PDB file of C-alpha atoms in Angstrom:
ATOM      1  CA  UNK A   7     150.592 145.202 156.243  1.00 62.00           C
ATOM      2  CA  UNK A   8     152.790 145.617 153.210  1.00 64.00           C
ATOM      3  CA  UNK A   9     154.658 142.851 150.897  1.00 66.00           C
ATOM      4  CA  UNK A  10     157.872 144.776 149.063  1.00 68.00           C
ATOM      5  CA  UNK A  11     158.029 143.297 145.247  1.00 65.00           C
ATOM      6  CA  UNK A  12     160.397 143.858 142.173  1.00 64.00           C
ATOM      7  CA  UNK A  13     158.342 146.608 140.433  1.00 66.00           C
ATOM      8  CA  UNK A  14     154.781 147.325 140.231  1.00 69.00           C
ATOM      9  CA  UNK A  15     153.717 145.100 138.018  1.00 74.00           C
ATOM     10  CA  UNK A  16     154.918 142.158 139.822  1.00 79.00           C
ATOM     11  CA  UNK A  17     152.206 143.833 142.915  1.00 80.00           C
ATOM     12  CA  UNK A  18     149.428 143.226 140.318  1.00 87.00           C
ATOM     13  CA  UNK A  19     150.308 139.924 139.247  1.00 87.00           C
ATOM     14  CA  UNK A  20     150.411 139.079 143.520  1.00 88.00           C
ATOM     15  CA  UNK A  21     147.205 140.462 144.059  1.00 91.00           C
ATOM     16  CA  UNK A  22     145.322 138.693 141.051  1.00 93.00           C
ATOM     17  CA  UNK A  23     147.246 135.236 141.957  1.00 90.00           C
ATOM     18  CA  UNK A  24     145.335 136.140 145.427  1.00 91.00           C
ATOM     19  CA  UNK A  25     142.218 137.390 144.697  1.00 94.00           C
ATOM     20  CA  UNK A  26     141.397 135.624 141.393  1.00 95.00           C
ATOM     21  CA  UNK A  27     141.203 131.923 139.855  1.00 95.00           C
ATOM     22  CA  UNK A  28     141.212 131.158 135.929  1.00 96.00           C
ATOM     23  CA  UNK A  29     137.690 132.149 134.754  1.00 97.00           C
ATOM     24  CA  UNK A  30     137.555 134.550 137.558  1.00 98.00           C
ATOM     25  CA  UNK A  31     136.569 138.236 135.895  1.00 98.00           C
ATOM     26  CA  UNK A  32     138.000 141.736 137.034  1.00 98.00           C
ATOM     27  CA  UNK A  33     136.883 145.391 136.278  1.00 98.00           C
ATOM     28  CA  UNK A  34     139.133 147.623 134.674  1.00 97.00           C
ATOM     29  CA  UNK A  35     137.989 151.322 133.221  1.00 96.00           C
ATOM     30  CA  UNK A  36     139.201 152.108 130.314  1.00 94.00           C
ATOM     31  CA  UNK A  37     141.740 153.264 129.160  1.00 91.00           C
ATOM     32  CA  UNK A  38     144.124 150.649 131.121  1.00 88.00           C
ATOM     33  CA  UNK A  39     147.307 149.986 131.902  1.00 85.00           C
ATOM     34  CA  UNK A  40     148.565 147.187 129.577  1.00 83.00           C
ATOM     35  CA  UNK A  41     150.654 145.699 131.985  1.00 86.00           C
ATOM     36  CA  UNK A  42     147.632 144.665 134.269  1.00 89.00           C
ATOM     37  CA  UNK A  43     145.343 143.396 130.987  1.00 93.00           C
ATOM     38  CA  UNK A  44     148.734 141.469 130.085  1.00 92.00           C
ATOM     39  CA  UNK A  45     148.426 139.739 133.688  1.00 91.00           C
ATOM     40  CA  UNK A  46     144.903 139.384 133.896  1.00 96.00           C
ATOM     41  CA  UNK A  47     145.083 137.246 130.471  1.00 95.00           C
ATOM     42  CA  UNK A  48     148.316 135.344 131.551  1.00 94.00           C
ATOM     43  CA  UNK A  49     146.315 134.209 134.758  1.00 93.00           C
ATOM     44  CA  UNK A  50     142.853 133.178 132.650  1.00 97.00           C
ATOM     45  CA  UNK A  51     141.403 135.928 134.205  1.00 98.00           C
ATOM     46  CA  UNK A  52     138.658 137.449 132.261  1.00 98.00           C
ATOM     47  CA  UNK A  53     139.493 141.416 131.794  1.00 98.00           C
ATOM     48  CA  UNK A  54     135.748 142.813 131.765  1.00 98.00           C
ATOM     49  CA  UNK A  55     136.324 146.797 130.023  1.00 97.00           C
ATOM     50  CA  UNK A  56     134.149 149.799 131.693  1.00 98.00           C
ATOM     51  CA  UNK A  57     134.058 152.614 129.730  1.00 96.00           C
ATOM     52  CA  UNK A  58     134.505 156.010 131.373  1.00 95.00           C
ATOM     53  CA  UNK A  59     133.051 158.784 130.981  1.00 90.00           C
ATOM     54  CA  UNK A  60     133.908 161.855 128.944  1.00 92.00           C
ATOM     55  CA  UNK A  61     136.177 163.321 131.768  1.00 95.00           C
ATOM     56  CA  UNK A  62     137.861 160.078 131.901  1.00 95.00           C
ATOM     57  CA  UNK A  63     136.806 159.154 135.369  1.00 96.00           C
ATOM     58  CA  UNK A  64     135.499 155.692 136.156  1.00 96.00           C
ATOM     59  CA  UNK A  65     131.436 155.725 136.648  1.00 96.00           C
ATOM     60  CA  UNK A  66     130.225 153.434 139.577  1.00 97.00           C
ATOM     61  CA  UNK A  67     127.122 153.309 138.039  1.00 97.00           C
ATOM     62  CA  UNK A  68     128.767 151.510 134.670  1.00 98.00           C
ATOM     63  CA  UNK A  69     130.925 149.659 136.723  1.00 98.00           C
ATOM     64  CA  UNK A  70     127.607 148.437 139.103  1.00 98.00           C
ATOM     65  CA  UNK A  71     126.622 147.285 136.038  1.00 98.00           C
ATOM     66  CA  UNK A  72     129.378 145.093 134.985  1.00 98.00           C
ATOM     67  CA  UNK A  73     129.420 143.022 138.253  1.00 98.00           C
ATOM     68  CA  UNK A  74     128.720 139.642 137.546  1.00 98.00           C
ATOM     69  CA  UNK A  75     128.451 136.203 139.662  1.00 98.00           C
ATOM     70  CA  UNK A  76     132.026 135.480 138.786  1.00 98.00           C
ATOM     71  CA  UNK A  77     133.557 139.058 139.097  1.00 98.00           C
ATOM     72  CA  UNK A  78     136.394 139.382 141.734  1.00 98.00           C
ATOM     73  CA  UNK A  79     137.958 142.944 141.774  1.00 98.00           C
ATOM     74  CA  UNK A  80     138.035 146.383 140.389  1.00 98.00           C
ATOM     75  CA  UNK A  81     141.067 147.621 139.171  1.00 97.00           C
ATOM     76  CA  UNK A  82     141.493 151.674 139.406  1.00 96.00           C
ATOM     77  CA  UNK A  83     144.187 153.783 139.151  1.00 92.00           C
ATOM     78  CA  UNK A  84     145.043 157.061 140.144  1.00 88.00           C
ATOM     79  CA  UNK A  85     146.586 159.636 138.278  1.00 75.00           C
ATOM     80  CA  UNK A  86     145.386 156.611 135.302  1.00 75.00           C
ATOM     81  CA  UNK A  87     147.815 155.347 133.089  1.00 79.00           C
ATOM     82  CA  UNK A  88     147.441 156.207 130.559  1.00 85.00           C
ATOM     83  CA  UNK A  89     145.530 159.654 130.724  1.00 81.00           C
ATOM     84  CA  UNK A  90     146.980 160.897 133.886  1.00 74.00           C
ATOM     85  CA  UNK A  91     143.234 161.956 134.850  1.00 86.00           C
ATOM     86  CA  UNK A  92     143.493 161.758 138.957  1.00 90.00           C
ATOM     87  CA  UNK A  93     140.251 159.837 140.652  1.00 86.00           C
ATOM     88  CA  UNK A  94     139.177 162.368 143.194  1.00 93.00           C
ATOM     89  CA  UNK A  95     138.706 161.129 146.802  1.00 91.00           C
ATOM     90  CA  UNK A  96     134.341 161.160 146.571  1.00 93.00           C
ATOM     91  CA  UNK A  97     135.044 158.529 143.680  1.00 95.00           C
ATOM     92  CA  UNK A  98     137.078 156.277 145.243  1.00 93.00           C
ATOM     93  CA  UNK A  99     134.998 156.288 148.442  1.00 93.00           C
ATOM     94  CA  UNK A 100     132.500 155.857 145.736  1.00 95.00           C
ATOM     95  CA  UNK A 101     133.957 152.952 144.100  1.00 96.00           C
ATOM     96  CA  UNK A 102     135.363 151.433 147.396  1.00 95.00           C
ATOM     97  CA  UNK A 103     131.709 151.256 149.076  1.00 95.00           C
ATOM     98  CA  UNK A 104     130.788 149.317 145.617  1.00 97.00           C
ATOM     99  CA  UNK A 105     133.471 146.907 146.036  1.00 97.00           C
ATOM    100  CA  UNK A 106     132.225 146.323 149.607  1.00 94.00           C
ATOM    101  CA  UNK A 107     128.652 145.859 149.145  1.00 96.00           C
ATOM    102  CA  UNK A 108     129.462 143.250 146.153  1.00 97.00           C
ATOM    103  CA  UNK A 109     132.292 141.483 148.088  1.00 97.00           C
ATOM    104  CA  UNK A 110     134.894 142.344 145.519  1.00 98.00           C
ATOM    105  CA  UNK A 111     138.503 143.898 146.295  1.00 97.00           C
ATOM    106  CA  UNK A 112     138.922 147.198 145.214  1.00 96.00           C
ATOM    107  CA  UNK A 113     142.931 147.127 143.772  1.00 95.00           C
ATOM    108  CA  UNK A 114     144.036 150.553 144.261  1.00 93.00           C
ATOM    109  CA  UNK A 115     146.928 151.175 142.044  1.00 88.00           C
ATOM    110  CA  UNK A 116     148.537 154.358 142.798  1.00 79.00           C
ATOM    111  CA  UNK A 117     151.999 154.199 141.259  1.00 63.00           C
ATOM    112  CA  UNK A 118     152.155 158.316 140.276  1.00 58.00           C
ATOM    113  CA  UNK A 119     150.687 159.091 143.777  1.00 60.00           C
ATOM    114  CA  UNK A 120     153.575 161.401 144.063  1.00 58.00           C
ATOM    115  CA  UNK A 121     152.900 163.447 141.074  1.00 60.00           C
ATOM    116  CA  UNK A 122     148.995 164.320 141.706  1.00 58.00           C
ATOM    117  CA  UNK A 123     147.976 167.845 141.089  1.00 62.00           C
ATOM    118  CA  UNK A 124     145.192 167.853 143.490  1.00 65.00           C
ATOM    119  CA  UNK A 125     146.285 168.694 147.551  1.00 72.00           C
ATOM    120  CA  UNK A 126     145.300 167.061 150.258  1.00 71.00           C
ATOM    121  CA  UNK A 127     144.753 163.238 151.063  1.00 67.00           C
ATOM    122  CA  UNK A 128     144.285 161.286 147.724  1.00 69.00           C
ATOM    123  CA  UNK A 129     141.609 158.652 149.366  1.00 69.00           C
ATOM    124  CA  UNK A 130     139.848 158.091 152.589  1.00 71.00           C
ATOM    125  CA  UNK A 131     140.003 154.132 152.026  1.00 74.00           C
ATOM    126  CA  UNK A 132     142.311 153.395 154.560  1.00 71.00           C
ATOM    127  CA  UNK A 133     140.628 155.577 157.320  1.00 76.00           C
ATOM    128  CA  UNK A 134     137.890 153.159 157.053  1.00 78.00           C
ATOM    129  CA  UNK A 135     137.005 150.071 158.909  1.00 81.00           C
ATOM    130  CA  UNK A 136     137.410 146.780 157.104  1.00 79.00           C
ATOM    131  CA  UNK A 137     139.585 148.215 154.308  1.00 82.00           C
ATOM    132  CA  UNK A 138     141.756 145.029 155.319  1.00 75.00           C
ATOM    133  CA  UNK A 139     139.175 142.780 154.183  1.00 87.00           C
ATOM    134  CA  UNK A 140     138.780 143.913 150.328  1.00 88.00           C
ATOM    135  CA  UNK A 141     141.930 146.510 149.876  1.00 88.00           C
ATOM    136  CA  UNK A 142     144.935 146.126 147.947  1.00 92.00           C
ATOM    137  CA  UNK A 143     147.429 149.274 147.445  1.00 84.00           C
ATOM    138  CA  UNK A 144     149.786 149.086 145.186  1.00 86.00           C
ATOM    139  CA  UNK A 145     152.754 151.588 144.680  1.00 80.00           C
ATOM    140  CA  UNK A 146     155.621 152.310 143.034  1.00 77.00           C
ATOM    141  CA  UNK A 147     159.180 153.092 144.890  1.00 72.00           C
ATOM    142  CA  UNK A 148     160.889 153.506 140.855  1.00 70.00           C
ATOM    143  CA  UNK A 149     158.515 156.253 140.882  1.00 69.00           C
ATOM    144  CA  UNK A 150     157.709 157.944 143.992  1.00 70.00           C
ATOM    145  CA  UNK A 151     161.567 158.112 145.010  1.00 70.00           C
ATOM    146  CA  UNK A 152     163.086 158.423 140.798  1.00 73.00           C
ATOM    147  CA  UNK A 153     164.775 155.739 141.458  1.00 75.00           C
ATOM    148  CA  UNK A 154     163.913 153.835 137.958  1.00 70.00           C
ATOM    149  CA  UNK A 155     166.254 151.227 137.354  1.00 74.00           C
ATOM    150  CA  UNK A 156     165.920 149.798 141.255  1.00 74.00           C
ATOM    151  CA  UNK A 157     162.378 148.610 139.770  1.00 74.00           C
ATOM    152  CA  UNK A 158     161.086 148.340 143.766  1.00 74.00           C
ATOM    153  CA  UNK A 159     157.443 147.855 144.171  1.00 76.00           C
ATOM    154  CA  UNK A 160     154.885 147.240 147.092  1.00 77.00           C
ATOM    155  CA  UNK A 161     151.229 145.965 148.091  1.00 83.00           C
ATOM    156  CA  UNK A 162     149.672 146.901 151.351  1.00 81.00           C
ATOM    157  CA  UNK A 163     146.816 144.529 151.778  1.00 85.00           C
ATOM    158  CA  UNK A 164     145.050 143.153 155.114  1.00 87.00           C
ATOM    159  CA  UNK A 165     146.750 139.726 156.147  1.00 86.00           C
ATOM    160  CA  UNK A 166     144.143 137.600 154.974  1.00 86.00           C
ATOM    161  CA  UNK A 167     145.065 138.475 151.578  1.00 84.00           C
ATOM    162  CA  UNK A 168     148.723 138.957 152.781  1.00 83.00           C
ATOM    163  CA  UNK A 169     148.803 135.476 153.200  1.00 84.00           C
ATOM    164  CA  UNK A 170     147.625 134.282 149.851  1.00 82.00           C
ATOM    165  CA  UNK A 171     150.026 137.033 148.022  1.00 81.00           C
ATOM    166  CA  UNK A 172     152.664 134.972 150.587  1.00 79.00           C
ATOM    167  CA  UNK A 173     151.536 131.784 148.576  1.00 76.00           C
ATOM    168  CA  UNK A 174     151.725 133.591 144.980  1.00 70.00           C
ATOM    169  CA  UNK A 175     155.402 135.386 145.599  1.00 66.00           C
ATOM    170  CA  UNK A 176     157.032 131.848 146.828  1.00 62.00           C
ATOM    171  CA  UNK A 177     156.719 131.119 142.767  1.00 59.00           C
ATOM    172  CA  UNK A 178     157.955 134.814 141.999  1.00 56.00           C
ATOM    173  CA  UNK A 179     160.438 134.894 144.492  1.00 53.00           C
ATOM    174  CA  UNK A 180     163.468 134.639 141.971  1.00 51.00           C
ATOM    175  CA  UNK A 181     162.344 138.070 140.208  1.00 50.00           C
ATOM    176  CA  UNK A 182     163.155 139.990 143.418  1.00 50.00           C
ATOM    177  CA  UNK A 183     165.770 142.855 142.669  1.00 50.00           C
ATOM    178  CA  UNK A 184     168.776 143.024 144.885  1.00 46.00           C
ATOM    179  CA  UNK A 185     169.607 146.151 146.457  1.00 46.00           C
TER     180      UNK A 185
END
């Protein structure tokens, strides 16, 4: 179920190249990660902001009401980068059962799993049925194992988007780090 890349940001630009076509839109709370509006733009994907709320959690609600006919995805991650403000597991569920009743993949980027404050399990998203049909982890090895300079990366996604990443990586192939 997973798809090892060179670095997490090379995950993102897999998934999008997936999920999304030029004029396609995606979600993405602010504040973001820059590397993901970076990719969005470089694919003609429209980045469409959500503000957050005081606490710096995403808010369904706002995000409900940014869904268009042409959005595609929601973008969240947990602890965020830039705030480090961890999404706890009622918002994801949350945010995953909007993605599902819209039709939209819920990217999950969780690249400072490791470092979360909070105990316990970080999500229940892939304890439920159908999470291969509109999930995308993505993850960090630099970080999780402080291994920096390896730049390792993965996306765990159900292999109907598994095989479209397949299609994407044949053209980023050639940034793969050698270990």
């Amino acid at each position: 179920t997973g798809v090892q890349t060179c670095a997490l940001p090379i995950s993102f630009c897999l998934a999008i190249g997936a999920l999304c076509a030029a004029g396609d839109e995606v979600l993405v709370p602010t504040p973001y990660y820059f590397d993901h509006d970076m990719w969005l733009r470089a694919s003609g994907v429209t980045p469409v902001y959500v503000p957050v709320g005081p606490d710096f959690l995403p808010d369904p609600d706002a995000l409900a009401g940014a869904v268009t006919a042409h959005t595609r995805a929601i973008v969240v991650v947990t602890p965020n980068n830039p705030t480090g403000v961890e999404c706890p597991p009622d918002l994801i569920d949350a945010i995953d059962g909007l993605a599902r009743r819209h039709g939209l993949a819920l990217i999950l980027d969780e690249t400072y799993r490791e470092f979360r404050a909070a105990e316990g399990a970080p999500h229940r998203a892939f304890a439920r049925d159908g999470w291969r049909d509109h999930l995308v982890h993505l993850t960090s090895y630099s970080k999780s194992l402080a291994i920096p300079g390896a730049r390792v990366g993965a996306l765990v996604a159900g292999p109907a988007i598994r095989r479209e990443v397949a299609r994407s990586e044949e053209h980023t192939s050639e940034l793969q780090s050698h270990v």
